[in-house]
């Protein structure tokens, strides 16, 4: 999908079905994003609405699509996933983040704890664990919302 000179990969926003969660993937490894997109799009309750391969296009795509969840590589090649997550939080506190990494980063969940709600899954785990991680992060987010109501409504509602 072409938007203001930038290319966003994905289904162009996903679906209006309230039972289907829209996922935005941020990773600089195109093979991983292709494989994860293919896996997610086989699920009845999930769809990939967009993909970003660097911080600038990812943030622009997240703002444009306003996904239900962001799956983000902690070790992006330039600034890093935690910095991008901070920018996403400035845009919206209504989007949960699932951090992924090919390496065990035991300190990442603690360092990013203030970015609640967020979760962490290793890329090396079984693909089913990645789908489970997405669903679990969405469920934790819904619980978090019920325990920490905000005065700012979700722009999707």
JSON list of C-alpha atoms in Angstrom, two decimals:
[
{"chain": "A", "resi": 1, "resn": "UNK", "atom": "CA", "xyz": [0.00, 0.00, 0.00]},
{"chain": "A", "resi": 2, "resn": "UNK", "atom": "CA", "xyz": [1.48, 3.35, -1.00]},
{"chain": "A", "resi": 3, "resn": "UNK", "atom": "CA", "xyz": [1.00, 6.20, 1.46]},
{"chain": "A", "resi": 4, "resn": "UNK", "atom": "CA", "xyz": [2.81, 9.55, 1.16]},
{"chain": "A", "resi": 5, "resn": "UNK", "atom": "CA", "xyz": [5.85, 8.09, -0.59]},
{"chain": "A", "resi": 6, "resn": "UNK", "atom": "CA", "xyz": [6.28, 5.19, 1.84]},
{"chain": "A", "resi": 7, "resn": "UNK", "atom": "CA", "xyz": [5.41, 1.59, 1.17]},
{"chain": "A", "resi": 8, "resn": "UNK", "atom": "CA", "xyz": [3.53, -0.31, 3.86]},
{"chain": "A", "resi": 9, "resn": "UNK", "atom": "CA", "xyz": [3.35, -4.03, 3.31]},
{"chain": "A", "resi": 10, "resn": "UNK", "atom": "CA", "xyz": [0.29, -5.91, 4.45]},
{"chain": "A", "resi": 11, "resn": "UNK", "atom": "CA", "xyz": [-3.41, -6.13, 3.80]},
{"chain": "A", "resi": 12, "resn": "UNK", "atom": "CA", "xyz": [-3.92, -2.40, 3.80]},
{"chain": "A", "resi": 13, "resn": "UNK", "atom": "CA", "xyz": [-5.47, -2.05, 7.22]},
{"chain": "A", "resi": 14, "resn": "UNK", "atom": "CA", "xyz": [-6.85, -5.52, 7.76]},
{"chain": "A", "resi": 15, "resn": "UNK", "atom": "CA", "xyz": [-10.47, -6.04, 8.56]},
{"chain": "A", "resi": 16, "resn": "UNK", "atom": "CA", "xyz": [-13.40, -4.30, 10.19]},
{"chain": "A", "resi": 17, "resn": "UNK", "atom": "CA", "xyz": [-14.42, -7.58, 11.86]},
{"chain": "A", "resi": 18, "resn": "UNK", "atom": "CA", "xyz": [-14.30, -6.93, 15.64]},
{"chain": "A", "resi": 19, "resn": "UNK", "atom": "CA", "xyz": [-13.34, -10.58, 16.26]},
{"chain": "A", "resi": 20, "resn": "UNK", "atom": "CA", "xyz": [-10.15, -10.28, 14.21]},
{"chain": "A", "resi": 21, "resn": "UNK", "atom": "CA", "xyz": [-7.15, -8.54, 15.80]},
{"chain": "A", "resi": 22, "resn": "UNK", "atom": "CA", "xyz": [-4.95, -6.45, 13.50]},
{"chain": "A", "resi": 23, "resn": "UNK", "atom": "CA", "xyz": [-1.20, -7.04, 13.89]},
{"chain": "A", "resi": 24, "resn": "UNK", "atom": "CA", "xyz": [1.59, -4.69, 12.78]},
{"chain": "A", "resi": 25, "resn": "UNK", "atom": "CA", "xyz": [5.04, -6.35, 12.49]},
{"chain": "A", "resi": 26, "resn": "UNK", "atom": "CA", "xyz": [8.31, -4.43, 12.95]},
{"chain": "A", "resi": 27, "resn": "UNK", "atom": "CA", "xyz": [11.49, -6.30, 12.04]},
{"chain": "A", "resi": 28, "resn": "UNK", "atom": "CA", "xyz": [14.46, -5.51, 9.81]},
{"chain": "A", "resi": 29, "resn": "UNK", "atom": "CA", "xyz": [14.74, -9.13, 8.62]},
{"chain": "A", "resi": 30, "resn": "UNK", "atom": "CA", "xyz": [12.42, -9.42, 5.62]},
{"chain": "A", "resi": 31, "resn": "UNK", "atom": "CA", "xyz": [12.41, -13.22, 5.64]},
{"chain": "A", "resi": 32, "resn": "UNK", "atom": "CA", "xyz": [11.19, -13.25, 9.25]},
{"chain": "A", "resi": 33, "resn": "UNK", "atom": "CA", "xyz": [8.44, -10.71, 8.54]},
{"chain": "A", "resi": 34, "resn": "UNK", "atom": "CA", "xyz": [7.33, -12.68, 5.48]},
{"chain": "A", "resi": 35, "resn": "UNK", "atom": "CA", "xyz": [7.23, -15.96, 7.44]},
{"chain": "A", "resi": 36, "resn": "UNK", "atom": "CA", "xyz": [5.46, -14.40, 10.44]},
{"chain": "A", "resi": 37, "resn": "UNK", "atom": "CA", "xyz": [2.95, -12.62, 8.18]},
{"chain": "A", "resi": 38, "resn": "UNK", "atom": "CA", "xyz": [2.17, -15.92, 6.46]},
{"chain": "A", "resi": 39, "resn": "UNK", "atom": "CA", "xyz": [1.75, -17.68, 9.81]},
{"chain": "A", "resi": 40, "resn": "UNK", "atom": "CA", "xyz": [-0.46, -14.96, 11.33]},
{"chain": "A", "resi": 41, "resn": "UNK", "atom": "CA", "xyz": [-2.67, -14.70, 8.26]},
{"chain": "A", "resi": 42, "resn": "UNK", "atom": "CA", "xyz": [-3.55, -18.41, 8.56]},
{"chain": "A", "resi": 43, "resn": "UNK", "atom": "CA", "xyz": [-5.24, -17.69, 11.90]},
{"chain": "A", "resi": 44, "resn": "UNK", "atom": "CA", "xyz": [-8.97, -16.96, 11.91]},
{"chain": "A", "resi": 45, "resn": "UNK", "atom": "CA", "xyz": [-8.67, -14.37, 14.68]},
{"chain": "A", "resi": 46, "resn": "UNK", "atom": "CA", "xyz": [-5.55, -12.51, 13.48]},
{"chain": "A", "resi": 47, "resn": "UNK", "atom": "CA", "xyz": [-4.53, -10.54, 10.40]},
{"chain": "A", "resi": 48, "resn": "UNK", "atom": "CA", "xyz": [-1.41, -8.56, 9.53]},
{"chain": "A", "resi": 49, "resn": "UNK", "atom": "CA", "xyz": [-2.37, -4.99, 8.68]},
{"chain": "A", "resi": 50, "resn": "UNK", "atom": "CA", "xyz": [1.17, -3.76, 7.98]},
{"chain": "A", "resi": 51, "resn": "UNK", "atom": "CA", "xyz": [4.91, -4.34, 8.20]},
{"chain": "A", "resi": 52, "resn": "UNK", "atom": "CA", "xyz": [7.76, -1.92, 8.87]},
{"chain": "A", "resi": 53, "resn": "UNK", "atom": "CA", "xyz": [11.43, -2.74, 8.36]},
{"chain": "A", "resi": 54, "resn": "UNK", "atom": "CA", "xyz": [12.90, 0.35, 10.05]},
{"chain": "A", "resi": 55, "resn": "UNK", "atom": "CA", "xyz": [11.89, 2.79, 12.76]},
{"chain": "A", "resi": 56, "resn": "UNK", "atom": "CA", "xyz": [10.66, 5.60, 10.49]},
{"chain": "A", "resi": 57, "resn": "UNK", "atom": "CA", "xyz": [8.39, 3.53, 8.25]},
{"chain": "A", "resi": 58, "resn": "UNK", "atom": "CA", "xyz": [7.25, 1.41, 11.20]},
{"chain": "A", "resi": 59, "resn": "UNK", "atom": "CA", "xyz": [6.16, 4.40, 13.28]},
{"chain": "A", "resi": 60, "resn": "UNK", "atom": "CA", "xyz": [4.41, 5.95, 10.27]},
{"chain": "A", "resi": 61, "resn": "UNK", "atom": "CA", "xyz": [2.63, 2.65, 9.56]},
{"chain": "A", "resi": 62, "resn": "UNK", "atom": "CA", "xyz": [1.60, 2.18, 13.19]},
{"chain": "A", "resi": 63, "resn": "UNK", "atom": "CA", "xyz": [0.13, 5.68, 13.28]},
{"chain": "A", "resi": 64, "resn": "UNK", "atom": "CA", "xyz": [-1.61, 5.11, 9.93]},
{"chain": "A", "resi": 65, "resn": "UNK", "atom": "CA", "xyz": [-3.10, 1.67, 10.71]},
{"chain": "A", "resi": 66, "resn": "UNK", "atom": "CA", "xyz": [-3.58, 1.99, 14.51]},
{"chain": "A", "resi": 67, "resn": "UNK", "atom": "CA", "xyz": [-3.23, -1.81, 14.96]},
{"chain": "A", "resi": 68, "resn": "UNK", "atom": "CA", "xyz": [-4.56, -3.87, 17.85]},
{"chain": "A", "resi": 69, "resn": "UNK", "atom": "CA", "xyz": [-1.02, -5.11, 18.65]},
{"chain": "A", "resi": 70, "resn": "UNK", "atom": "CA", "xyz": [2.55, -4.48, 17.49]},
{"chain": "A", "resi": 71, "resn": "UNK", "atom": "CA", "xyz": [5.05, -7.36, 17.21]},
{"chain": "A", "resi": 72, "resn": "UNK", "atom": "CA", "xyz": [8.46, -5.67, 17.39]},
{"chain": "A", "resi": 73, "resn": "UNK", "atom": "CA", "xyz": [12.06, -6.88, 17.17]},
{"chain": "A", "resi": 74, "resn": "UNK", "atom": "CA", "xyz": [13.98, -5.67, 20.23]},
{"chain": "A", "resi": 75, "resn": "UNK", "atom": "CA", "xyz": [17.23, -5.51, 18.26]},
{"chain": "A", "resi": 76, "resn": "UNK", "atom": "CA", "xyz": [16.32, -3.33, 15.30]},
{"chain": "A", "resi": 77, "resn": "UNK", "atom": "CA", "xyz": [19.46, -2.36, 13.38]},
{"chain": "A", "resi": 78, "resn": "UNK", "atom": "CA", "xyz": [19.46, 1.38, 14.10]},
{"chain": "A", "resi": 79, "resn": "UNK", "atom": "CA", "xyz": [17.92, 2.78, 17.30]},
{"chain": "A", "resi": 80, "resn": "UNK", "atom": "CA", "xyz": [16.45, -0.43, 18.66]},
{"chain": "A", "resi": 81, "resn": "UNK", "atom": "CA", "xyz": [12.99, -1.69, 19.46]},
{"chain": "A", "resi": 82, "resn": "UNK", "atom": "CA", "xyz": [12.74, -0.16, 22.93]},
{"chain": "A", "resi": 83, "resn": "UNK", "atom": "CA", "xyz": [13.32, 3.33, 21.48]},
{"chain": "A", "resi": 84, "resn": "UNK", "atom": "CA", "xyz": [10.66, 2.73, 18.84]},
{"chain": "A", "resi": 85, "resn": "UNK", "atom": "CA", "xyz": [8.31, 1.38, 21.51]},
{"chain": "A", "resi": 86, "resn": "UNK", "atom": "CA", "xyz": [8.83, 4.63, 23.42]},
{"chain": "A", "resi": 87, "resn": "UNK", "atom": "CA", "xyz": [7.77, 6.58, 20.32]},
{"chain": "A", "resi": 88, "resn": "UNK", "atom": "CA", "xyz": [4.73, 4.31, 19.92]},
{"chain": "A", "resi": 89, "resn": "UNK", "atom": "CA", "xyz": [3.80, 5.00, 23.56]},
{"chain": "A", "resi": 90, "resn": "UNK", "atom": "CA", "xyz": [3.94, 8.75, 22.87]},
{"chain": "A", "resi": 91, "resn": "UNK", "atom": "CA", "xyz": [1.44, 8.16, 20.06]},
{"chain": "A", "resi": 92, "resn": "UNK", "atom": "CA", "xyz": [-0.84, 5.79, 21.97]},
{"chain": "A", "resi": 93, "resn": "UNK", "atom": "CA", "xyz": [-0.95, 3.90, 25.23]},
{"chain": "A", "resi": 94, "resn": "UNK", "atom": "CA", "xyz": [-3.73, 1.78, 23.70]},
{"chain": "A", "resi": 95, "resn": "UNK", "atom": "CA", "xyz": [-1.48, -0.53, 21.64]},
{"chain": "A", "resi": 96, "resn": "UNK", "atom": "CA", "xyz": [0.11, -3.55, 23.34]},
{"chain": "A", "resi": 97, "resn": "UNK", "atom": "CA", "xyz": [3.61, -4.53, 22.22]},
{"chain": "A", "resi": 98, "resn": "UNK", "atom": "CA", "xyz": [5.02, -8.04, 21.88]},
{"chain": "A", "resi": 99, "resn": "UNK", "atom": "CA", "xyz": [8.81, -7.82, 21.77]},
{"chain": "A", "resi": 100, "resn": "UNK", "atom": "CA", "xyz": [10.61, -10.59, 19.85]},
{"chain": "A", "resi": 101, "resn": "UNK", "atom": "CA", "xyz": [14.30, -11.38, 19.55]},
{"chain": "A", "resi": 102, "resn": "UNK", "atom": "CA", "xyz": [16.53, -14.09, 18.16]},
{"chain": "A", "resi": 103, "resn": "UNK", "atom": "CA", "xyz": [18.60, -13.91, 21.37]},
{"chain": "A", "resi": 104, "resn": "UNK", "atom": "CA", "xyz": [17.67, -14.29, 25.00]},
{"chain": "A", "resi": 105, "resn": "UNK", "atom": "CA", "xyz": [17.56, -10.73, 26.41]},
{"chain": "A", "resi": 106, "resn": "UNK", "atom": "CA", "xyz": [16.79, -11.32, 30.05]},
{"chain": "A", "resi": 107, "resn": "UNK", "atom": "CA", "xyz": [16.98, -7.58, 30.81]},
{"chain": "A", "resi": 108, "resn": "UNK", "atom": "CA", "xyz": [14.64, -6.46, 28.03]},
{"chain": "A", "resi": 109, "resn": "UNK", "atom": "CA", "xyz": [11.37, -7.22, 29.82]},
{"chain": "A", "resi": 110, "resn": "UNK", "atom": "CA", "xyz": [12.60, -5.38, 32.94]},
{"chain": "A", "resi": 111, "resn": "UNK", "atom": "CA", "xyz": [14.02, -2.44, 30.95]},
{"chain": "A", "resi": 112, "resn": "UNK", "atom": "CA", "xyz": [10.78, -2.12, 29.01]},
{"chain": "A", "resi": 113, "resn": "UNK", "atom": "CA", "xyz": [8.45, -2.75, 31.94]},
{"chain": "A", "resi": 114, "resn": "UNK", "atom": "CA", "xyz": [7.40, 0.89, 32.06]},
{"chain": "A", "resi": 115, "resn": "UNK", "atom": "CA", "xyz": [6.09, 0.40, 28.50]},
{"chain": "A", "resi": 116, "resn": "UNK", "atom": "CA", "xyz": [3.25, -1.75, 29.89]},
{"chain": "A", "resi": 117, "resn": "UNK", "atom": "CA", "xyz": [1.46, -3.55, 28.59]},
{"chain": "A", "resi": 118, "resn": "UNK", "atom": "CA", "xyz": [4.12, -5.57, 26.77]},
{"chain": "A", "resi": 119, "resn": "UNK", "atom": "CA", "xyz": [5.39, -9.14, 26.51]},
{"chain": "A", "resi": 120, "resn": "UNK", "atom": "CA", "xyz": [8.46, -10.96, 25.19]},
{"chain": "A", "resi": 121, "resn": "UNK", "atom": "CA", "xyz": [8.88, -14.07, 22.98]},
{"chain": "A", "resi": 122, "resn": "UNK", "atom": "CA", "xyz": [12.08, -15.52, 21.54]},
{"chain": "A", "resi": 123, "resn": "UNK", "atom": "CA", "xyz": [12.10, -15.93, 17.75]},
{"chain": "A", "resi": 124, "resn": "UNK", "atom": "CA", "xyz": [13.76, -19.31, 18.20]},
{"chain": "A", "resi": 125, "resn": "UNK", "atom": "CA", "xyz": [10.69, -20.77, 19.90]},
{"chain": "A", "resi": 126, "resn": "UNK", "atom": "CA", "xyz": [8.11, -22.88, 18.11]},
{"chain": "A", "resi": 127, "resn": "UNK", "atom": "CA", "xyz": [5.92, -20.82, 15.71]},
{"chain": "A", "resi": 128, "resn": "UNK", "atom": "CA", "xyz": [2.88, -21.84, 17.76]},
{"chain": "A", "resi": 129, "resn": "UNK", "atom": "CA", "xyz": [4.48, -20.04, 20.73]},
{"chain": "A", "resi": 130, "resn": "UNK", "atom": "CA", "xyz": [4.62, -16.83, 18.67]},
{"chain": "A", "resi": 131, "resn": "UNK", "atom": "CA", "xyz": [0.88, -17.03, 17.95]},
{"chain": "A", "resi": 132, "resn": "UNK", "atom": "CA", "xyz": [0.23, -17.89, 21.61]},
{"chain": "A", "resi": 133, "resn": "UNK", "atom": "CA", "xyz": [2.37, -14.88, 22.60]},
{"chain": "A", "resi": 134, "resn": "UNK", "atom": "CA", "xyz": [0.29, -12.56, 20.41]},
{"chain": "A", "resi": 135, "resn": "UNK", "atom": "CA", "xyz": [-2.97, -13.85, 21.85]},
{"chain": "A", "resi": 136, "resn": "UNK", "atom": "CA", "xyz": [-1.64, -13.76, 25.41]},
{"chain": "A", "resi": 137, "resn": "UNK", "atom": "CA", "xyz": [-0.40, -10.18, 24.98]},
{"chain": "A", "resi": 138, "resn": "UNK", "atom": "CA", "xyz": [-3.81, -9.12, 23.67]},
{"chain": "A", "resi": 139, "resn": "UNK", "atom": "CA", "xyz": [-5.51, -10.84, 26.62]},
{"chain": "A", "resi": 140, "resn": "UNK", "atom": "CA", "xyz": [-3.11, -9.19, 29.10]},
{"chain": "A", "resi": 141, "resn": "UNK", "atom": "CA", "xyz": [-3.80, -5.85, 27.45]},
{"chain": "A", "resi": 142, "resn": "UNK", "atom": "CA", "xyz": [-7.55, -6.25, 27.83]},
{"chain": "A", "resi": 143, "resn": "UNK", "atom": "CA", "xyz": [-7.05, -7.15, 31.50]},
{"chain": "A", "resi": 144, "resn": "UNK", "atom": "CA", "xyz": [-4.67, -4.19, 31.92]},
{"chain": "A", "resi": 145, "resn": "UNK", "atom": "CA", "xyz": [-7.29, -1.87, 30.39]},
{"chain": "A", "resi": 146, "resn": "UNK", "atom": "CA", "xyz": [-9.94, -3.11, 32.79]},
{"chain": "A", "resi": 147, "resn": "UNK", "atom": "CA", "xyz": [-7.63, -2.59, 35.79]},
{"chain": "A", "resi": 148, "resn": "UNK", "atom": "CA", "xyz": [-6.21, 0.76, 34.61]},
{"chain": "A", "resi": 149, "resn": "UNK", "atom": "CA", "xyz": [-9.01, 2.64, 32.88]},
{"chain": "A", "resi": 150, "resn": "UNK", "atom": "CA", "xyz": [-7.94, 5.88, 31.24]},
{"chain": "A", "resi": 151, "resn": "UNK", "atom": "CA", "xyz": [-9.80, 9.06, 30.57]},
{"chain": "A", "resi": 152, "resn": "UNK", "atom": "CA", "xyz": [-8.61, 8.88, 26.96]},
{"chain": "A", "resi": 153, "resn": "UNK", "atom": "CA", "xyz": [-10.88, 6.57, 24.95]},
{"chain": "A", "resi": 154, "resn": "UNK", "atom": "CA", "xyz": [-9.45, 4.12, 22.45]},
{"chain": "A", "resi": 155, "resn": "UNK", "atom": "CA", "xyz": [-9.62, 5.89, 19.04]},
{"chain": "A", "resi": 156, "resn": "UNK", "atom": "CA", "xyz": [-10.91, 2.66, 17.43]},
{"chain": "A", "resi": 157, "resn": "UNK", "atom": "CA", "xyz": [-14.13, 2.63, 19.44]}
]
